[in-house]
Amino acid sequence: LTGRHSSCARVTQNRLILNHARAAIRAAGYEGYKVVQLAASDVAFINTASEVTADLLRRLGFTVDYQLSDWPTLVQRRAKKDPPDRGGWNLFSNSTGGIDQTTPMTHNYLFSNGMDGVPGWPTSARIEELRMRWLGEADASERRRVAEEIQRQAFRDVPYIPLGQYLSPTAHRRDLAGVMGGYPVFWNLRFE
């Protein structure tokens, strides 16, 4: 399909997906209670992600209590472990530079050690067991296999929900050699 017909097909498909998701959410037991979403007004990309998330949650049928503040206030609030009806919260959007997500030991949103972990305090004994196995594994191919198993387990246990990825444009001088692809790092560089 092209042009107007492909747009109509996409809109129809999106409506069907949303209808199916709304039905699955109701079937899972959601009964319209407030979902408290923390959002930061002073960090543009977090603000944008928060607004898009709130819109999607509403279209899925959730009752969203969108609480907008500055980032320092959000950080203080997200430390609260109380239930949402007593000053706690259900979700917030965040971002990471990316390089910290390159291993299971530095990817803090993958940590699933409960109340000792990151805000949200996900608990998954299996993810934690696999992370420790990855750390102790000397064989590179076995480490890769364990990392893949961690990814599969994270899709089952959902310690966090990734919203997407972005790349930052990078420029460098022509006489600079050794520039590595991916996230900008400042090693391996030399002038030619």
Coordinates of C-alpha atoms in Angstrom, one line a residue:
L1 CA 0.0 0.0 0.0
T2 CA 1.1 3.5 -0.7
G3 CA 0.0 7.0 0.1
R4 CA -3.4 7.6 1.7
H5 CA -4.3 3.8 1.8
S6 CA -1.2 2.9 3.7
S7 CA -1.9 5.7 6.3
C8 CA -5.4 4.4 6.7
A9 CA -4.2 0.8 7.2
R10 CA -1.7 2.0 9.8
V11 CA -4.3 3.9 11.7
T12 CA -6.6 0.9 11.7
Q13 CA -3.8 -1.4 12.8
N14 CA -2.9 1.0 15.6
R15 CA -6.5 1.2 16.8
L16 CA -6.7 -2.6 16.9
I17 CA -3.5 -2.8 18.9
L18 CA -4.7 -0.2 21.4
N19 CA -8.1 -1.9 21.7
H20 CA -6.4 -5.3 22.3
A21 CA -4.0 -3.7 24.8
R22 CA -6.9 -2.0 26.7
A23 CA -8.7 -5.3 26.9
A24 CA -5.6 -7.1 28.2
I25 CA -5.1 -4.4 30.8
R26 CA -8.7 -4.8 32.0
A27 CA -8.4 -8.6 32.0
A28 CA -5.2 -8.3 34.1
G29 CA -7.3 -6.6 36.8
Y30 CA -6.9 -2.9 36.3
E31 CA -10.0 -1.2 37.7
G32 CA -9.3 2.5 37.1
Y33 CA -7.3 3.4 40.1
K34 CA -4.8 6.3 39.8
V35 CA -1.4 5.7 38.4
V36 CA 1.0 8.3 39.7
Q37 CA 3.5 9.4 37.1
L38 CA 6.4 11.7 38.1
A39 CA 7.6 14.1 35.4
A40 CA 10.4 16.7 35.2
S41 CA 9.7 20.0 33.5
D42 CA 13.3 21.3 33.4
V43 CA 15.0 18.4 31.5
A44 CA 13.7 18.6 27.9
F45 CA 14.1 15.0 26.8
I46 CA 12.7 13.6 30.1
N47 CA 9.8 16.0 29.9
T48 CA 9.0 14.9 26.4
A49 CA 9.3 11.2 27.2
S50 CA 7.0 11.8 30.2
E51 CA 4.4 13.6 28.1
V52 CA 4.4 10.8 25.5
T53 CA 4.2 8.1 28.2
A54 CA 1.3 9.9 29.9
D55 CA -0.6 10.2 26.6
L56 CA -0.1 6.5 25.8
L57 CA -1.2 5.5 29.3
R58 CA -4.4 7.5 29.0
R59 CA -5.1 6.1 25.6
L60 CA -4.7 2.6 27.1
G61 CA -7.3 3.5 29.7
F62 CA -5.2 4.3 32.7
T63 CA -6.2 7.1 35.1
V64 CA -3.0 9.1 35.2
D65 CA -2.1 11.5 38.0
Y66 CA 0.6 13.4 36.2
Q67 CA 2.8 15.2 38.8
L68 CA 5.2 17.7 37.1
S69 CA 8.1 19.2 39.1
D70 CA 11.7 20.1 38.5
W71 CA 14.3 17.3 38.3
P72 CA 15.7 17.7 41.8
T73 CA 12.2 17.5 43.3
L74 CA 11.5 14.4 41.2
V75 CA 14.7 12.7 42.4
Q76 CA 13.7 13.4 46.1
R77 CA 10.2 12.1 45.5
R78 CA 11.3 9.0 43.7
A79 CA 13.2 7.9 46.8
K80 CA 9.9 7.5 48.7
K81 CA 8.9 3.9 49.0
D82 CA 5.4 4.6 50.3
P83 CA 2.3 3.5 48.2
P84 CA 1.1 6.1 45.7
D85 CA -1.9 7.1 47.9
R86 CA 0.5 8.1 50.6
G87 CA 3.0 10.2 48.6
G88 CA 4.7 7.4 46.6
W89 CA 4.5 6.9 42.9
N90 CA 4.2 4.3 40.1
L91 CA 6.4 5.4 37.3
F92 CA 8.8 8.1 36.0
S93 CA 10.8 8.5 32.8
N94 CA 14.6 8.7 32.8
S95 CA 17.5 8.6 30.5
T96 CA 21.1 7.3 30.5
G97 CA 24.2 8.1 28.6
G98 CA 24.3 4.6 27.2
I99 CA 27.9 3.6 28.1
D100 CA 26.7 2.5 31.5
Q101 CA 24.4 0.0 29.9
T102 CA 27.1 -1.9 28.1
T103 CA 27.4 -4.7 30.7
P104 CA 25.0 -6.4 33.2
M105 CA 27.2 -5.1 36.1
T106 CA 26.9 -1.4 35.1
H107 CA 23.4 -1.3 33.7
N108 CA 21.7 -0.1 36.9
Y109 CA 18.1 -0.3 35.6
L110 CA 18.7 -4.0 35.1
F111 CA 19.6 -4.4 38.8
S112 CA 16.8 -6.5 40.4
N113 CA 17.9 -6.6 44.0
G114 CA 14.7 -5.2 45.5
M115 CA 14.9 -2.5 48.1
D116 CA 18.7 -2.3 47.8
G117 CA 18.4 -1.4 44.1
V118 CA 17.3 1.5 41.9
P119 CA 14.1 3.5 42.5
G120 CA 11.2 1.2 41.5
W121 CA 13.0 -1.5 43.4
P122 CA 12.5 -4.4 41.0
T123 CA 13.1 -7.9 42.4
S124 CA 14.2 -10.9 40.3
A125 CA 16.3 -13.5 42.0
R126 CA 16.9 -15.0 38.5
I127 CA 18.3 -11.8 37.0
E128 CA 20.6 -11.3 40.0
E129 CA 21.8 -14.9 39.9
L130 CA 22.6 -14.5 36.2
R131 CA 24.4 -11.2 36.7
M132 CA 26.6 -12.8 39.3
R133 CA 27.3 -15.7 37.0
W134 CA 28.2 -13.3 34.2
L135 CA 30.6 -11.4 36.6
G136 CA 32.4 -14.6 37.6
E137 CA 32.6 -16.1 34.1
A138 CA 36.1 -16.0 32.5
D139 CA 35.2 -17.5 29.1
A140 CA 34.0 -14.8 26.6
S141 CA 31.6 -17.0 24.7
E142 CA 30.0 -18.2 28.0
R143 CA 29.7 -14.6 29.2
R144 CA 27.9 -13.8 26.0
R145 CA 25.5 -16.7 26.4
V146 CA 24.8 -15.6 30.0
A147 CA 24.2 -12.0 28.9
E148 CA 21.7 -13.3 26.3
E149 CA 19.9 -15.3 29.1
I150 CA 19.8 -12.1 31.2
Q151 CA 18.1 -10.3 28.3
R152 CA 15.5 -13.0 28.0
Q153 CA 14.9 -13.0 31.7
A154 CA 14.5 -9.2 31.7
F155 CA 11.8 -9.5 29.1
R156 CA 10.0 -11.9 31.4
D157 CA 10.5 -9.9 34.7
V158 CA 10.5 -6.4 33.2
P159 CA 12.6 -4.5 35.8
Y160 CA 12.3 -1.4 33.6
I161 CA 10.7 -0.5 30.2
P162 CA 13.0 0.9 27.6
L163 CA 11.2 3.7 25.6
G164 CA 13.8 4.0 22.8
Q165 CA 17.3 4.9 21.9
Y166 CA 18.9 8.0 20.6
L167 CA 22.3 8.8 19.1
S168 CA 24.1 12.1 19.8
P169 CA 25.8 13.5 16.7
T170 CA 29.6 13.6 17.1
A171 CA 32.2 15.5 15.1
H172 CA 36.0 15.4 15.2
R173 CA 38.9 16.8 13.3
R174 CA 40.2 15.1 10.2
D175 CA 43.7 14.6 11.6
L176 CA 42.3 12.7 14.6
A177 CA 42.7 8.9 14.2
G178 CA 41.5 6.0 16.3
V179 CA 38.0 7.4 16.8
M180 CA 35.8 4.4 17.8
G181 CA 32.2 4.0 16.7
G182 CA 29.3 4.2 19.1
Y183 CA 29.2 6.2 22.2
P184 CA 32.0 8.8 22.2
V185 CA 35.0 7.8 24.3
F186 CA 38.3 9.6 24.8
W187 CA 40.8 6.8 24.5
N188 CA 42.5 5.2 21.5
L189 CA 42.9 8.7 19.9
R190 CA 46.0 10.1 18.2
F191 CA 46.9 12.8 15.7
E192 CA 48.1 11.8 12.3

